[in-house]
Short mmCIF file of C-alpha atoms and ligand atoms in Angstrom, two decimals:
data_model
loop_
_atom_site.label_atom_id
_atom_site.label_comp_id
_atom_site.label_asym_id
_atom_site.label_seq_id
_atom_site.Cartn_x
_atom_site.Cartn_y
_atom_site.Cartn_z
CA UNK A 85 8.73 1.01 29.25
CA UNK A 86 7.42 4.73 28.94
CA UNK A 87 5.91 2.98 25.79
CA UNK A 88 4.22 0.41 27.60
CA UNK A 89 3.02 2.84 30.08
CA UNK A 90 1.41 4.76 27.56
CA UNK A 91 -0.21 1.79 25.57
CA UNK A 92 -1.98 0.94 28.85
CA UNK A 93 -2.82 4.41 29.83
CA UNK A 94 -4.09 4.48 26.36
CA UNK A 95 -6.21 1.52 26.49
CA UNK A 96 -7.54 1.94 30.07
CA UNK A 97 -9.22 5.34 29.04
CA UNK A 98 -10.24 4.01 25.59
CA UNK A 99 -12.06 1.43 27.42
CA UNK A 100 -13.61 3.51 29.79
CA UNK A 101 -14.70 5.93 27.07
CA UNK A 102 -16.25 3.53 24.48
CA UNK A 103 -19.17 0.63 24.18
CA UNK A 104 -19.22 0.46 20.73
CA UNK A 105 -18.39 -3.28 19.12
CA UNK A 106 -16.39 -3.68 16.25
CA UNK A 107 -18.36 -5.33 13.42
CA UNK A 108 -15.78 -5.79 11.13
CA UNK A 109 -11.91 -4.05 9.68
CA UNK A 110 -9.80 -3.54 6.58
CA UNK A 111 -6.61 -3.24 7.31
CA UNK A 112 -3.40 -2.28 4.51
CA UNK A 113 0.24 -2.51 5.62
CA UNK A 114 3.52 -1.65 4.17
CA UNK A 115 6.27 -3.91 4.35
CA UNK A 116 8.56 -3.81 6.90
CA UNK A 117 12.70 -3.06 6.95
CA UNK A 118 14.50 -4.50 3.89
CA UNK A 119 17.69 -4.42 2.19
CA UNK A 120 18.42 -1.35 -0.71
CA UNK A 121 15.85 -1.02 -3.33
CA UNK A 122 18.43 0.58 -5.30
CA UNK A 123 20.48 -3.33 -5.11
CA UNK A 124 17.73 -6.04 -6.09
CA UNK A 125 16.75 -8.48 -5.17
CA UNK A 126 15.35 -7.11 -2.10
CA UNK A 127 14.18 -8.61 0.93
CA UNK A 128 12.80 -7.89 4.24
CA UNK A 129 15.76 -8.18 6.87
CA UNK A 130 15.09 -9.70 10.34
CA UNK A 131 13.87 -6.39 11.94
CA UNK A 132 11.68 -6.13 9.10
CA UNK A 133 9.96 -9.43 9.96
CA UNK A 134 10.13 -8.11 13.79
CA UNK A 135 7.94 -5.19 12.57
CA UNK A 136 5.45 -6.93 11.40
CA UNK A 137 5.18 -9.47 13.93
CA UNK A 138 4.79 -7.01 16.17
CA UNK A 139 1.96 -5.18 14.33
CA UNK A 140 0.01 -8.14 13.62
CA UNK A 141 0.30 -8.78 16.88
CA UNK A 142 -0.74 -5.38 18.04
CA UNK A 143 -4.37 -5.72 16.02
CA UNK A 144 -4.56 -8.99 16.97
CA UNK A 145 -4.54 -7.86 20.60
CA UNK A 146 -7.17 -5.26 19.33
CA UNK A 147 -9.78 -7.32 17.15
CA UNK A 148 -9.23 -10.90 18.19
CA UNK A 149 -8.36 -10.88 22.05
CA UNK A 150 -11.37 -11.35 23.73
CA UNK A 151 -10.04 -9.17 26.48
CA UNK A 152 -9.92 -6.41 23.81
CA UNK A 153 -12.86 -4.05 23.81
CA UNK A 154 -12.76 -4.23 20.03
CA UNK A 155 -13.04 -7.42 19.12
CA UNK A 156 -14.76 -8.10 16.11
CA UNK A 157 -18.21 -10.01 17.07
CA UNK A 158 -18.52 -13.17 15.61
CA UNK A 159 -14.59 -13.56 14.21
CA UNK A 160 -13.20 -16.60 15.21
CA UNK A 161 -10.60 -15.49 17.73
CA UNK A 162 -7.92 -18.04 17.47
CA UNK A 163 -8.76 -20.83 14.92
CA UNK A 164 -8.06 -19.51 11.28
CA UNK A 165 -11.81 -19.52 9.41
CA UNK A 166 -11.79 -18.98 5.75
CA UNK A 167 -15.33 -17.51 5.60
CA UNK A 168 -14.37 -14.82 7.81
CA UNK A 169 -11.04 -14.15 6.91
CA UNK A 170 -8.88 -12.69 3.33
CA UNK A 171 -5.49 -11.75 2.70
CA UNK A 172 -3.98 -10.13 -0.43
CA UNK A 173 -1.09 -9.13 -2.32
CA UNK A 174 0.69 -8.11 -5.01
CA UNK A 175 2.97 -10.79 -6.01
CA UNK A 176 6.17 -9.67 -5.31
CA UNK A 177 8.44 -11.33 -2.90
CA UNK A 178 9.09 -8.58 -0.16
CA UNK A 179 5.03 -7.64 0.11
CA UNK A 180 4.62 -11.53 -0.09
CA UNK A 181 6.82 -12.04 2.87
CA UNK A 182 5.80 -8.98 5.04
CA UNK A 183 2.15 -10.74 4.60
CA UNK A 184 3.15 -14.06 5.72
CA UNK A 185 4.71 -12.49 8.83
CA UNK A 186 1.68 -10.60 9.17
CA UNK A 187 -0.69 -13.80 8.96
CA UNK A 188 1.59 -15.58 11.39
CA UNK A 189 0.88 -12.78 14.14
CA UNK A 190 -2.57 -12.30 13.63
CA UNK A 191 -2.99 -16.39 14.08
CA UNK A 192 0.04 -18.11 15.50
CA UNK A 193 0.37 -21.68 16.29
CA UNK A 194 -2.52 -23.67 18.30
CA UNK A 195 -0.33 -25.54 20.40
CA UNK A 196 -1.65 -28.90 19.02
CA UNK A 197 2.01 -30.36 19.18
CA UNK A 198 0.71 -33.91 18.59
CA UNK A 199 -1.16 -34.16 15.53
CA UNK A 200 -0.08 -30.67 13.65
CA UNK A 201 3.43 -30.02 12.71
CA UNK A 202 5.47 -26.75 13.73
CA UNK A 203 3.50 -27.15 16.71
CA UNK A 204 -0.24 -26.65 15.11
CA UNK A 205 1.04 -23.29 12.65
CA UNK A 206 -1.82 -21.97 10.77
CA UNK A 207 -1.45 -22.06 7.43
CA UNK A 208 -3.55 -18.74 6.67
CA UNK A 209 -3.68 -18.70 2.77
CA UNK A 210 -2.35 -15.40 1.24
CA UNK A 211 -3.75 -14.56 -1.70
CA UNK A 212 -0.73 -13.48 -4.27
CA UNK A 213 -2.03 -11.30 -7.20
CA UNK A 214 0.21 -11.33 -10.37
CA UNK A 215 0.63 -8.12 -11.76
CA UNK A 216 -1.10 -9.41 -15.28
CA UNK A 217 -4.37 -9.61 -13.14
CA UNK A 218 -7.39 -7.42 -13.55
CA UNK A 219 -7.25 -8.09 -9.63
CA UNK A 220 -4.24 -5.98 -9.63
CA UNK A 221 -5.34 -2.90 -9.89
CA UNK A 222 -6.87 -2.94 -6.63
CA UNK A 223 -3.51 -2.87 -4.32
CA UNK A 224 -1.44 -1.71 -7.04
CA UNK A 225 -3.72 0.67 -9.15
CA UNK A 226 -0.83 2.91 -10.83
CA UNK A 227 1.24 0.06 -12.40
CA UNK A 228 0.42 -0.27 -15.94
CA UNK A 229 -1.40 3.20 -15.58
CA UNK A 230 0.12 5.57 -18.77
CA UNK A 231 -2.13 8.35 -17.47
CA UNK A 232 -0.15 8.29 -13.86
CA UNK A 233 3.42 8.02 -15.71
CA UNK A 234 2.47 10.74 -18.08
CA UNK A 235 1.96 12.87 -14.91
CA UNK A 236 4.67 11.23 -12.42
CA UNK A 237 6.93 12.07 -15.37
CA UNK A 238 6.17 15.78 -15.67
CA UNK A 239 7.51 15.98 -11.58
CA UNK A 240 11.09 17.34 -13.24
CA UNK A 241 10.20 19.74 -15.40
CA UNK A 242 8.66 21.74 -12.36
CA UNK A 243 9.93 24.98 -11.76
CA UNK A 244 9.68 23.62 -7.99
CA UNK A 245 11.74 20.42 -8.96
CA UNK A 246 14.27 22.68 -10.69
CA UNK A 247 14.97 24.96 -7.68
CA UNK A 248 15.62 21.86 -5.71
CA UNK A 249 17.55 20.12 -7.72
CA UNK A 250 19.89 23.24 -8.26
CA UNK A 251 19.41 24.29 -4.39
CA UNK A 252 20.26 20.69 -2.91
CA UNK A 253 22.57 19.85 -5.22
CA UNK A 254 25.71 20.59 -2.55
CA UNK A 255 23.84 19.03 0.12
CA UNK A 256 23.59 15.31 -1.86
CA UNK A 257 27.31 16.27 -3.32
CA UNK A 258 28.45 16.23 0.29
CA UNK A 259 27.84 13.07 1.12
CA UNK A 260 29.82 11.62 -1.86
CA UNK A 261 33.05 10.79 -0.53
CA UNK A 262 32.12 8.95 3.05
CA UNK A 263 28.82 7.49 1.58
CA UNK A 264 28.41 6.82 -2.04
CA UNK A 265 31.64 6.23 -3.56
CA UNK A 266 31.30 3.17 -5.60
CA UNK A 267 27.85 3.36 -4.77
CA UNK A 268 25.96 5.94 -7.24
CA UNK A 269 28.13 7.94 -9.23
CA UNK A 270 28.10 11.91 -8.62
CA UNK A 271 25.49 12.71 -11.69
CA UNK A 272 22.99 10.48 -9.44
CA UNK A 273 23.36 12.65 -6.40
CA UNK A 274 20.69 15.38 -6.66
CA UNK A 275 17.26 15.36 -5.45
CA UNK A 276 16.39 13.70 -8.93
CA UNK A 277 16.91 10.62 -7.16
CA UNK A 278 15.93 12.04 -3.52
CA UNK A 279 13.99 8.58 -2.28
CA UNK A 280 16.92 6.33 -3.75
CA UNK A 281 19.67 8.50 -1.76
CA UNK A 282 17.73 8.65 1.37
CA UNK A 283 16.63 4.63 0.91
CA UNK A 284 20.53 3.90 0.97
CA UNK A 285 21.30 5.98 3.65
CA UNK A 286 18.24 4.77 5.97
CA UNK A 287 19.19 1.24 5.47
CA UNK A 288 22.72 1.79 6.08
CA UNK A 289 21.56 3.55 9.35
CA UNK A 290 20.25 0.17 10.90
CA UNK A 291 22.24 -2.16 8.75
CA UNK A 292 25.59 -0.80 8.06
CA UNK A 293 28.21 1.55 10.98
CA UNK A 294 29.84 3.23 8.09
CA UNK A 295 26.81 4.97 7.36
CA UNK A 296 25.36 5.25 10.76
CA UNK A 297 28.27 6.50 12.30
CA UNK A 298 29.03 9.26 9.78
CA UNK A 299 25.24 10.66 8.92
CA UNK A 300 23.78 12.76 11.84
CA UNK A 301 19.72 12.67 12.88
CA UNK A 302 19.72 15.98 11.18
CA UNK A 303 21.09 14.92 7.85
CA UNK A 304 19.15 12.38 8.30
CA UNK A 305 15.83 14.17 8.85
CA UNK A 306 17.08 16.12 5.72
CA UNK A 307 17.38 13.38 3.45
CA UNK A 308 13.99 11.89 4.68
CA UNK A 309 12.30 15.45 4.21
CA UNK A 310 13.63 15.83 0.45
CA UNK A 311 12.59 12.35 -0.08
CA UNK A 312 9.33 13.08 1.29
CA UNK A 313 8.88 16.03 -0.95
CA UNK A 314 9.54 13.95 -4.11
CA UNK A 315 7.57 11.42 -3.41
CA UNK A 316 4.72 13.52 -2.56
CA UNK A 317 4.99 15.16 -5.71
CA UNK A 318 4.53 11.68 -7.78
CA UNK A 319 1.97 10.52 -5.68
CA UNK A 320 -0.25 13.09 -3.54
CA UNK A 321 0.06 16.37 -5.10
CA UNK A 322 -3.54 16.11 -6.91
CA UNK A 323 -5.23 18.82 -8.38
CA UNK A 324 -8.71 16.83 -7.92
CA UNK A 325 -10.18 14.03 -6.49
CA UNK A 326 -9.72 12.19 -9.96
CA UNK A 327 -6.49 13.01 -10.52
CA UNK A 328 -4.64 9.97 -12.08
CA UNK A 329 -1.56 10.65 -10.01
CA UNK A 330 -3.92 9.47 -7.08
CA UNK A 331 -5.07 6.41 -9.03
CA UNK A 332 -3.88 4.08 -6.79
CA UNK A 333 -5.21 5.66 -3.90
CA UNK A 334 -8.55 5.65 -6.02
CA UNK A 335 -8.67 1.89 -6.73
CA UNK A 336 -7.44 1.34 -3.42
CA UNK A 337 -10.71 3.48 -1.87
CA UNK A 338 -12.54 0.91 -4.07
CA UNK A 339 -11.03 -2.01 -2.79
CA UNK A 340 -12.01 -1.00 0.94
CA UNK A 341 -15.31 -0.34 -0.20
CA UNK A 342 -16.05 -3.52 -1.42
CA UNK A 343 -14.62 -5.18 1.41
CA UNK A 344 -16.45 -3.34 3.91
CA UNK A 345 -19.89 -3.36 1.75
CA UNK A 346 -19.38 -7.39 2.04
CA UNK A 347 -19.46 -7.04 5.96
CA UNK A 348 -22.72 -5.17 5.40
CA UNK A 349 -24.37 -7.44 3.25
CA UNK A 350 -23.32 -10.63 5.47
CA UNK A 351 -24.43 -8.82 8.48
CA UNK A 352 -21.42 -9.36 10.04
CA UNK A 353 -21.40 -12.99 9.71
CA UNK A 354 -18.72 -13.09 7.03
CA UNK A 355 -15.51 -11.17 5.58
CA UNK A 356 -15.15 -10.28 8.74
CA UNK A 357 -11.21 -9.27 8.71
CA UNK A 358 -9.05 -8.38 5.10
CA UNK A 359 -5.85 -8.08 5.10
CA UNK A 360 -3.81 -6.28 2.14
CA UNK A 361 -0.25 -5.98 1.42
CA UNK A 362 1.40 -3.05 -0.27
CA UNK A 363 3.66 -0.28 -0.85
CA UNK A 364 3.88 3.66 0.20
CA UNK A 365 2.88 5.19 -2.85
CA UNK A 366 -0.49 3.48 -2.45
CA UNK A 367 -0.82 4.85 0.74
CA UNK A 368 -0.16 8.53 0.47
CA UNK A 369 -2.28 8.50 -2.49
CA UNK A 370 -5.61 7.74 0.10
CA UNK A 371 -4.25 10.53 2.18
CA UNK A 372 -4.21 13.06 -0.59
CA UNK A 373 -7.65 11.73 -1.95
CA UNK A 374 -9.09 11.88 1.86
CA UNK A 375 -7.94 14.85 2.74
CA UNK A 376 -5.70 13.60 5.42
CA UNK A 377 -2.96 16.05 5.09
CA UNK A 378 -5.65 19.05 6.48
CA UNK A 379 -6.07 16.97 9.41
CA UNK A 380 -2.41 16.21 10.18
CA UNK A 381 0.69 17.97 7.96
CA UNK A 382 2.47 14.57 8.70
CA UNK A 383 0.54 12.95 6.09
CA UNK A 384 2.74 14.54 4.00
CA UNK A 385 5.64 12.36 5.47
CA UNK A 386 6.69 8.76 3.64
CA UNK A 387 4.80 6.32 6.12
CA UNK A 388 7.70 4.44 8.43
CA UNK A 389 8.14 0.51 7.57
CA UNK A 390 5.10 -1.75 8.45
CA UNK A 391 2.97 0.90 9.00
CA UNK A 392 -0.98 -0.03 8.90
CA UNK A 393 -3.91 2.39 7.80
CA UNK A 394 -7.40 0.84 9.09
CA UNK A 395 -11.12 0.87 8.74
CA UNK A 396 -13.11 -0.21 11.66
CA UNK A 397 -17.01 -1.19 11.36
CA UNK A 398 -18.96 -0.71 14.02
CA UNK A 399 -21.89 0.30 16.06
CA UNK A 400 -23.02 0.76 19.57
CA UNK A 401 -25.25 -2.46 19.88
CA UNK A 402 -23.77 -6.04 20.04
CA UNK A 403 -26.18 -7.10 17.54
CA UNK A 404 -25.42 -6.15 13.54
CA UNK A 405 -27.60 -3.28 13.73
CA UNK A 406 -30.99 -3.96 11.20
CA UNK A 407 -31.13 0.12 10.62
CA UNK A 408 -27.91 0.82 9.06
CA UNK A 409 -27.99 4.59 9.90
CA UNK A 410 -26.56 3.09 13.18
CA UNK A 411 -23.80 1.66 11.50
CA UNK A 412 -20.41 3.94 11.83
CA UNK A 413 -17.33 4.19 10.39
CA UNK A 414 -13.46 5.07 11.51
CA UNK A 415 -10.02 5.01 10.13
CA UNK A 416 -7.08 4.45 12.40
CA UNK A 417 -3.52 4.96 10.40
CA UNK A 418 -0.21 3.28 12.62
CA UNK A 419 2.71 5.18 11.96
CA UNK A 420 5.79 2.47 11.71
CA UNK A 421 5.37 0.11 14.73
CA UNK A 422 6.42 2.08 18.00
CA UNK A 423 3.20 3.97 18.87
CA UNK A 424 -0.40 3.07 19.05
CA UNK A 425 -2.84 3.72 16.02
CA UNK A 426 -4.42 6.78 16.05
CA UNK A 427 -7.58 7.66 14.42
CA UNK A 428 -8.63 10.58 12.11
CA UNK A 429 -10.94 12.47 10.51
CA UNK A 430 -11.27 11.73 6.51
CA UNK A 431 -13.17 14.03 4.39
CA UNK A 432 -12.83 17.26 6.01
CA UNK A 433 -15.11 15.56 8.01
CA UNK A 434 -16.21 17.25 11.63
CA UNK A 435 -15.97 13.62 13.33
CA UNK A 436 -13.66 10.54 13.22
CA UNK A 437 -17.21 8.88 13.93
CA UNK A 438 -18.29 8.70 10.25
CA UNK A 439 -22.07 7.24 9.63
CA UNK A 440 -21.60 4.39 7.32
CA UNK A 441 -23.34 6.43 4.21
CA UNK A 442 -21.01 9.67 5.02
CA UNK A 443 -18.31 7.18 4.59
CA UNK A 444 -19.73 5.59 1.39
CA UNK A 445 -20.85 8.74 -0.08
CA UNK A 446 -16.89 9.75 0.91
CA UNK A 447 -15.59 7.20 -0.76
CA UNK A 448 -17.34 6.80 -3.38
CA UNK A 449 -16.42 10.31 -4.70
CA UNK A 450 -13.06 9.20 -4.31
CA UNK A 451 -13.14 5.52 -6.17
CA UNK A 452 -12.16 3.79 -9.38
CA UNK A 453 -15.37 1.50 -9.00
CA UNK A 454 -14.30 -1.35 -11.62
CA UNK A 455 -11.50 -2.79 -13.89
CA UNK A 456 -13.31 -0.60 -16.82
CA UNK A 457 -13.83 2.35 -15.34
CA UNK A 458 -9.91 1.88 -14.56
CA UNK A 459 -8.51 0.81 -18.01
CA UNK A 460 -10.46 3.82 -19.34
CA UNK A 461 -8.74 6.40 -16.87
CA UNK A 462 -5.79 4.87 -17.28
CA UNK A 463 -5.55 5.08 -21.31
CA UNK A 464 -4.25 1.27 -20.43
CA UNK A 465 -3.01 -0.80 -23.16
CA UNK A 466 -2.75 -4.32 -20.21
CA UNK A 467 -4.29 -7.34 -22.07
CA UNK A 468 -7.03 -7.44 -19.79
CA UNK A 469 -8.00 -3.69 -20.97
CA UNK A 470 -8.63 -4.97 -24.73
CA UNK A 471 -12.40 -5.93 -24.03
CA UNK A 472 -13.16 -2.59 -22.84
CA UNK A 473 -11.71 -0.53 -25.81
CA UNK A 474 -13.75 1.98 -27.87
CA UNK A 475 -12.46 0.34 -31.08
CA UNK A 476 -13.20 -3.22 -30.28
CA UNK A 477 -16.61 -2.29 -29.15
CA UNK A 478 -17.25 -0.56 -32.62
CA UNK A 479 -15.43 -3.21 -34.68
CA UNK A 480 -18.19 -6.05 -32.68
CA UNK A 481 -20.90 -3.81 -33.57
CA UNK A 482 -19.87 -3.52 -37.48
CA UNK A 483 -18.87 -7.01 -37.77
CA UNK A 484 -22.51 -8.99 -37.44
CA UNK A 485 -22.39 -10.26 -40.68
CA UNK A 486 -20.62 -14.09 -40.57
CA UNK A 487 -17.17 -12.75 -43.04
CA UNK A 488 -16.27 -9.83 -40.80
CA UNK A 489 -16.46 -12.17 -37.56
CA UNK A 490 -14.67 -14.40 -39.58
CA UNK A 491 -11.89 -11.98 -40.52
CA UNK A 492 -11.62 -10.49 -37.48
CA UNK A 493 -11.04 -13.61 -35.57
CA UNK A 494 -8.69 -14.56 -37.85
CA UNK A 495 -6.86 -11.76 -37.07
CA UNK A 496 -6.78 -12.19 -33.62
CA UNK A 497 -5.58 -15.02 -33.73
CA UNK A 498 -2.71 -14.29 -35.94
CA UNK A 499 -1.73 -11.30 -33.62
CA UNK A 500 -1.85 -13.89 -30.45
CA UNK A 501 0.20 -16.86 -32.55
CA UNK A 502 2.63 -13.73 -33.82
CA UNK A 503 3.12 -12.54 -30.07
CA UNK A 504 3.02 -15.93 -28.60
CA UNK A 505 6.19 -17.20 -31.16
CA UNK A 506 8.13 -14.20 -30.58
CA UNK A 507 7.40 -14.31 -26.67
CA UNK A 508 7.68 -10.22 -26.64
CA UNK A 509 5.60 -8.41 -24.11
CA UNK A 510 5.93 -5.29 -23.06
CA UNK A 511 6.13 -5.63 -18.85
CA UNK A 512 3.91 -3.38 -16.66
CA UNK A 513 6.11 -3.51 -13.74
CA UNK A 514 7.84 -0.30 -14.56
CA UNK A 515 7.22 3.14 -14.65
CA UNK A 516 8.53 6.78 -14.78
CA UNK A 517 9.44 6.71 -17.95
CA UNK A 518 11.54 3.19 -18.32
CA UNK A 519 10.03 0.78 -20.29
CA UNK A 520 11.00 -3.37 -19.86
CA UNK A 521 10.76 -5.49 -22.63
CA UNK A 522 10.25 -9.13 -21.64
CA UNK A 523 11.55 -11.06 -24.25
CA UNK A 524 11.91 -14.62 -24.85
CA UNK A 525 11.60 -14.70 -21.26
CA UNK A 526 14.51 -12.50 -20.22
CA UNK A 527 13.65 -8.94 -19.05
CA UNK A 528 15.75 -5.95 -20.51
CA UNK A 529 15.52 -3.29 -18.80
CA UNK A 530 15.98 0.08 -20.52
CA UNK A 531 16.51 2.73 -17.29
CA UNK A 532 17.86 1.55 -14.30
CA UNK A 533 16.06 -1.11 -11.92
CA UNK A 534 15.17 1.40 -9.48
CA UNK A 535 12.75 2.38 -11.96
CA UNK A 536 10.25 -0.27 -10.62
CA UNK A 537 7.24 -0.10 -8.60
CA UNK A 538 8.22 1.72 -5.28
CA UNK A 539 7.95 -0.09 -1.92
C1 NAG B 226 28.32 0.06 4.13
O1 NAG B 226 28.35 1.34 3.57
C2 NAG B 226 29.60 2.01 3.30
C3 NAG B 226 29.35 3.54 2.65
O2 NAG B 226 28.48 3.34 1.68
C4 NAG B 226 29.69 0.77 1.92
O3 NAG B 226 31.03 1.32 1.41
C5 NAG B 226 30.18 0.00 2.52
O4 NAG B 226 30.66 -1.24 1.29
C6 NAG B 226 29.29 -0.94 3.28
N1 NAG B 226 28.89 -1.93 3.45
C7 NAG B 226 28.56 -3.43 3.72
C8 NAG B 226 28.72 -4.55 4.18
O5 NAG B 226 27.53 -3.46 2.65
C1 NAG B 227 5.41 8.77 9.83
O1 NAG B 227 6.79 8.93 10.64
C2 NAG B 227 7.69 9.92 9.75
C3 NAG B 227 8.86 10.02 10.52
O2 NAG B 227 9.51 8.66 10.70
C4 NAG B 227 7.45 11.18 9.22
O3 NAG B 227 7.97 11.81 8.47
C5 NAG B 227 5.76 11.14 8.79
O4 NAG B 227 4.96 12.38 8.73
C6 NAG B 227 4.78 10.14 10.06
N1 NAG B 227 3.64 9.88 9.31
C7 NAG B 227 2.28 10.67 10.03
C8 NAG B 227 1.22 10.54 9.44
O5 NAG B 227 2.56 10.56 11.19
#
């Protein structure tokens, strides 16, 4: 009740204050409430589905409803139109399902019962991007990036880490008897496992009475804060705007810029709304790169389930401005699904209403613009990086002679055949030092299964 009054007041206030029209938008969403990451397969729960549905209905009422002061000009209100809309997710089941629910809320059924199945359910395509595709770098830039892994691995040799590991050991062990006996060994109950432990308890607070009855809000807060600091250390604690630790934010910024640029290039007629699904580490990296923690220290904390961040392109004119200096961008963040989205200043600028030119300049400074750049930045050994390898280029120049070329080709073919026969390749899905080898279609994880990508 209070919440809806607050939303109404805010809506009224905003409606009175603004006369902009939105020309297009890009949004990035975290998945919703799910089962514990430590016991795969991790699945979206009914609570999680509700959160994503809540979130997409929220954004629908902002960007698609004709009564909204923020309706995107030229965007089809009810019927999905492929020229205007895109949606993409890494092909991980939890993220794909989250994306599907999100799309259902954005474009609900059309209620045309006679001709269409499911009351006119709209089949809005969601691009699922496999981890071995070069396109995977935009929403999961830290996967398959050794430069990132090296830095993240160094975290547990820092003095801060060692101090916290020692000072929190008793706190973590105090949960063993009631919560973790039979779940995690005592040796794993420490700060080095902060996120995994918080995650188990946090999931239990929603789904397990034994846990919710025995953990106080204060304890949950402590566990969360420790997990916040551990995850920030691995995604947000950057030393400069091109720190490999923030690689997922660097590729994400580039994706956002590409998507907004496409709206500008079409003069606000195409690619108007772009939905991206991903994980919290990308959010943390972007927060760090964009200077958000200095605007609000809450950005050091893990975003709640189904949190969204969004970029709106707008201007004071109804028509798309011929003069691009009239175009502006605002950044919005909605933490979870309980409160409305708020806008925040990016890049330490004095205003949340950045000109398109300033926004672009700011984003370019925190972007890896191409797969080639990413491959070099990461020293990645992904297959799709091979064409960009320095050695390869040098060889290509040398083998101008036909014999050289034939020999090289022969070597490549032999290598390809050997690889195909053995059916062995290194998976890029693991990180933090663990190596998974996929052999004959089976995956053997040498470290804990928890070392997979952060969701
Ligand atoms: C609830 O949590 C307790 C404590 O960790 C655990 O022993 C129990 O198996 C959990 N129950 C379910 C249904 O997962
Ligand atoms: C989002 O909410 C969580 C708590 O639920 C908090 O720890 C975090 O700091 C919040 N982030 C922002 C940017 O408000």
